[in-house]
Coordinates of C-alpha atoms in Angstrom, one line a residue:
X165 CA 0.0 0.0 0.0
X166 CA 1.3 3.4 -0.9
X167 CA 1.3 6.0 1.9
X168 CA 0.7 9.6 1.0
X169 CA 3.1 12.0 2.6
X170 CA 0.4 14.5 3.6
X171 CA 3.2 17.1 4.4
X172 CA 5.3 14.6 6.4
X173 CA 8.3 15.3 4.2
X174 CA 9.5 18.9 4.5
X175 CA 11.2 20.6 1.6
X176 CA 14.9 19.7 1.3
X177 CA 17.1 22.8 1.2
X178 CA 20.5 22.2 -0.2
X179 CA 23.1 24.8 0.8
X180 CA 25.0 26.6 -2.0
X181 CA 28.5 25.3 -2.6
X182 CA 29.9 28.8 -2.1
X183 CA 28.1 29.0 1.4
X184 CA 29.6 25.7 2.4
X185 CA 33.1 26.9 1.5
X186 CA 32.6 30.2 3.2
X187 CA 31.5 28.4 6.4
X188 CA 34.6 26.2 6.3
X189 CA 37.0 29.1 5.8
X190 CA 35.1 31.2 8.4
X191 CA 35.6 28.5 11.0
X192 CA 39.3 28.3 10.2
X193 CA 39.6 32.0 10.7
X194 CA 37.5 32.2 13.9
X195 CA 39.4 29.3 15.5
X196 CA 42.7 30.9 14.7
X197 CA 43.9 28.3 12.3
X198 CA 44.4 31.0 9.8
X199 CA 45.6 34.1 11.6
X200 CA 45.0 37.8 10.8
X201 CA 47.6 39.1 8.3
X202 CA 47.9 35.7 6.7
X203 CA 46.7 35.1 3.2
X204 CA 44.1 32.4 2.2
X205 CA 45.2 30.0 -0.5
X206 CA 45.0 31.5 -4.0
X207 CA 41.8 31.3 -5.9
X208 CA 43.3 28.7 -8.1
X209 CA 44.4 26.6 -5.1
X210 CA 40.9 26.9 -3.5
X211 CA 39.3 25.7 -6.8
X212 CA 41.7 22.7 -6.8
X213 CA 41.4 21.9 -3.1
X214 CA 37.6 22.3 -2.9
X215 CA 36.7 20.9 -6.2
X216 CA 34.3 23.8 -6.7
X217 CA 34.0 26.1 -9.7
X218 CA 35.9 29.4 -9.9
X219 CA 32.5 31.2 -9.6
X220 CA 31.6 29.4 -6.4
X221 CA 35.0 30.1 -4.9
X222 CA 34.7 33.8 -5.8
X223 CA 31.2 33.9 -4.3
X224 CA 32.6 32.4 -1.0
X225 CA 35.3 35.0 -0.8
X226 CA 32.8 37.8 -1.4
X227 CA 30.8 36.5 1.6
X228 CA 33.9 36.6 3.8
X229 CA 34.8 40.1 2.6
X230 CA 31.4 41.4 3.3
X231 CA 31.7 40.1 6.9
X232 CA 35.0 41.9 7.3
X233 CA 37.0 38.6 7.6
X234 CA 39.2 39.2 4.6
X235 CA 40.4 42.0 2.4
X236 CA 41.2 41.4 -1.2
X237 CA 44.3 42.9 -2.7
X238 CA 44.7 43.0 -6.4
X239 CA 47.9 42.7 -8.3
X240 CA 50.9 40.5 -8.5
X241 CA 51.4 40.3 -4.7
X242 CA 47.7 40.4 -4.0
X243 CA 45.3 37.8 -2.6
X244 CA 42.7 37.4 0.2
X245 CA 44.3 38.6 3.5
X246 CA 42.6 37.6 6.7
X247 CA 41.5 40.5 8.9
X248 CA 39.3 40.7 12.0
X249 CA 36.1 42.7 11.8
X250 CA 36.2 45.8 14.0
X251 CA 33.6 47.3 16.2
X252 CA 32.7 49.8 13.4
X253 CA 31.7 47.0 11.1
X254 CA 29.4 45.5 13.7
X255 CA 27.8 48.9 14.4
X256 CA 27.4 49.5 10.7
X257 CA 25.6 46.2 10.2
X258 CA 23.2 46.9 13.1
X259 CA 22.6 50.4 11.9
X260 CA 21.8 49.1 8.5
X261 CA 19.3 46.7 10.0
X262 CA 17.7 49.5 11.9
X263 CA 17.4 51.7 8.9
X264 CA 16.3 49.1 6.4
X265 CA 13.7 47.4 8.6
X266 CA 12.0 50.6 9.7
X267 CA 12.6 50.0 13.4
X268 CA 10.5 52.5 15.4
X269 CA 12.0 55.2 17.6
X270 CA 10.2 53.7 20.6
X271 CA 12.1 50.4 20.1
X272 CA 15.4 52.2 19.8
X273 CA 14.7 54.2 23.0
X274 CA 13.8 51.0 24.8
X275 CA 17.1 49.6 23.7
X276 CA 18.9 52.7 24.9
X277 CA 17.2 52.4 28.3
X278 CA 18.3 48.8 28.6
X279 CA 21.9 49.5 27.7
X280 CA 23.0 53.0 28.7
X281 CA 22.6 52.7 32.5
X282 CA 24.9 49.7 32.4
X283 CA 27.4 51.6 30.3
X284 CA 27.4 54.4 32.8
X285 CA 28.0 52.0 35.7
X286 CA 30.9 50.4 33.8
X287 CA 32.3 53.8 32.8
X288 CA 32.3 54.9 36.4
X289 CA 34.2 51.8 37.3
X290 CA 36.7 51.7 34.4
X291 CA 37.1 55.2 33.0
X292 CA 40.6 56.6 32.8
X293 CA 41.6 60.2 33.6
X294 CA 41.9 60.9 29.9
X295 CA 38.4 59.6 29.2
X296 CA 37.0 61.7 32.1
X297 CA 38.8 64.7 30.7
X298 CA 37.1 64.0 27.3
X299 CA 33.7 63.8 28.9
X300 CA 34.3 67.0 30.9
X301 CA 35.3 68.9 27.8
X302 CA 32.3 67.6 25.9
X303 CA 30.0 68.6 28.8
X304 CA 31.4 72.1 28.7
X305 CA 30.6 72.3 24.9
X306 CA 27.2 70.8 25.6
X307 CA 26.3 73.5 28.1
X308 CA 27.5 76.2 25.7
X309 CA 25.4 74.7 22.8
X310 CA 21.9 74.9 24.3
X311 CA 20.9 77.7 21.9
X312 CA 22.2 75.9 18.9
X313 CA 20.1 72.8 18.3
X314 CA 22.3 71.3 15.6
X315 CA 25.4 71.5 17.7
X316 CA 23.5 70.5 20.8
X317 CA 22.3 67.3 19.2
X318 CA 25.8 66.4 17.9
X319 CA 27.6 67.1 21.1
X320 CA 24.9 65.2 23.1
X321 CA 25.6 62.2 20.9
X322 CA 29.3 62.5 21.3
X323 CA 29.0 62.7 25.1
X324 CA 26.9 59.6 25.3
X325 CA 29.3 57.7 23.0
X326 CA 32.3 58.9 25.1
X327 CA 30.6 57.2 28.1
X328 CA 30.1 54.1 26.1
X329 CA 33.7 54.0 25.1
X330 CA 34.8 54.5 28.7
X331 CA 32.8 51.4 29.7
X332 CA 35.3 49.1 27.9
X333 CA 32.6 46.8 26.8
X334 CA 33.0 46.3 23.1
X335 CA 29.6 44.6 22.2
X336 CA 27.6 47.2 24.1
X337 CA 29.7 50.0 22.6
X338 CA 28.9 48.7 19.1
X339 CA 25.2 48.5 19.9
X340 CA 25.2 52.0 21.3
X341 CA 27.1 53.3 18.3
X342 CA 24.6 51.6 16.0
X343 CA 21.4 53.1 17.5
X344 CA 22.6 56.5 18.4
X345 CA 22.6 58.1 15.0
X346 CA 19.1 56.8 14.0
X347 CA 17.8 58.2 17.4
X348 CA 19.4 61.6 16.8
X349 CA 18.1 61.8 13.3
X350 CA 14.5 60.7 14.1
X351 CA 11.9 63.3 13.5
X352 CA 10.5 62.7 16.9
X353 CA 13.7 64.0 18.4
X354 CA 13.0 67.4 16.8
X355 CA 9.7 67.5 18.5
X356 CA 11.1 67.2 22.0
X357 CA 14.2 69.4 21.6
X358 CA 12.8 72.4 23.3
X359 CA 14.7 75.0 25.3
X360 CA 13.4 73.7 28.6
X361 CA 14.1 70.1 27.8
X362 CA 17.6 71.1 26.7
X363 CA 18.1 72.8 30.1
X364 CA 16.8 69.6 31.8
X365 CA 19.3 67.5 29.8
X366 CA 22.2 69.7 30.9
X367 CA 21.2 69.2 34.5
X368 CA 21.0 65.5 34.0
X369 CA 24.4 65.3 32.3
X370 CA 25.8 67.3 35.1
X371 CA 24.8 64.8 37.8
X372 CA 25.7 61.9 35.7
X373 CA 29.2 63.4 35.1
X374 CA 29.5 63.9 38.9
X375 CA 28.9 60.2 39.5
X376 CA 31.5 59.3 36.8
X377 CA 34.0 61.7 38.3
X378 CA 33.5 60.2 41.7
X379 CA 33.4 56.7 40.3
X380 CA 30.1 56.1 42.1
X381 CA 28.8 53.1 40.0
X382 CA 25.3 52.9 41.6
X383 CA 24.7 56.7 41.2
X384 CA 25.9 56.6 37.6
X385 CA 23.5 53.8 36.8
X386 CA 20.5 55.4 38.5
X387 CA 21.1 58.9 37.1
X388 CA 21.6 57.6 33.6
X389 CA 18.5 55.4 33.9
X390 CA 16.5 58.4 35.1
X391 CA 17.8 60.5 32.2
X392 CA 17.2 58.1 29.3
X393 CA 14.0 56.7 30.7
X394 CA 12.6 60.2 31.1
X395 CA 13.5 61.1 27.6
X396 CA 11.9 57.9 26.3
X397 CA 8.7 58.6 28.2
X398 CA 8.4 62.2 26.8
X399 CA 9.4 61.2 23.3
X400 CA 6.8 58.4 23.2
X401 CA 4.0 60.3 24.9
X402 CA 4.0 58.1 28.0
X403 CA 4.8 61.1 30.2
X404 CA 3.7 64.7 29.6
X405 CA 6.2 67.4 28.7
X406 CA 7.1 69.9 31.3
X407 CA 4.5 72.8 31.0
X408 CA 6.9 75.3 29.5
X409 CA 8.3 72.7 27.0
X410 CA 4.8 71.7 26.0
X411 CA 3.8 75.4 25.4
X412 CA 7.0 75.9 23.3
X413 CA 6.3 72.8 21.2
X414 CA 2.7 73.8 20.6
X415 CA 3.8 77.3 19.4
X416 CA 5.9 75.8 16.6

């Protein structure tokens, strides 16, 4: 008796040959069997060793290059040199995801609230004197920029990223770098950048900086949490704007 499958057999998906080769090469790089600065076998050797076509080998190399694992040099002494992807490439990938998938400002702000207080705590613990001096200098510029919205927004971003760098946590730094620019550029940001709210932000930065200066980890966490959560609530309409800020926004 013949038995009908009735959906019992799922579609069989066969990986592309180029993807299989890219996976094998990636594992060799990640495990350190091929070290940064070394060259992969030549394209001709990869064709011979893998048994794949030249097109499949080239496609595999393109995948690795897009991931930042190799750079291709042309010419007589060229080839595919192994590199390690930097934090910038990770941030760029996440930022592209945010921009191409239409991630809402509310989601970005929720991410910020989840990450920035921890970054502030780590920065209070690990920051160097040079990093503190950078944050102090940016804060002075921030205070002086309250009447120049464009400068205010850029310096605000730089100050928050300086704290992220002082945390010493590379994955969180990359995430913060990825979401900061889309948040700054969001139209909703324009709506809540009023003179009163800028003054409130200056006060918030001042107390956060004090905690960082004193290396008070708990205070840095709590003050940053209050700052970014407060902005999120105002930007998303959960909390009302301060009266003067609301009046200024309505007059626009």
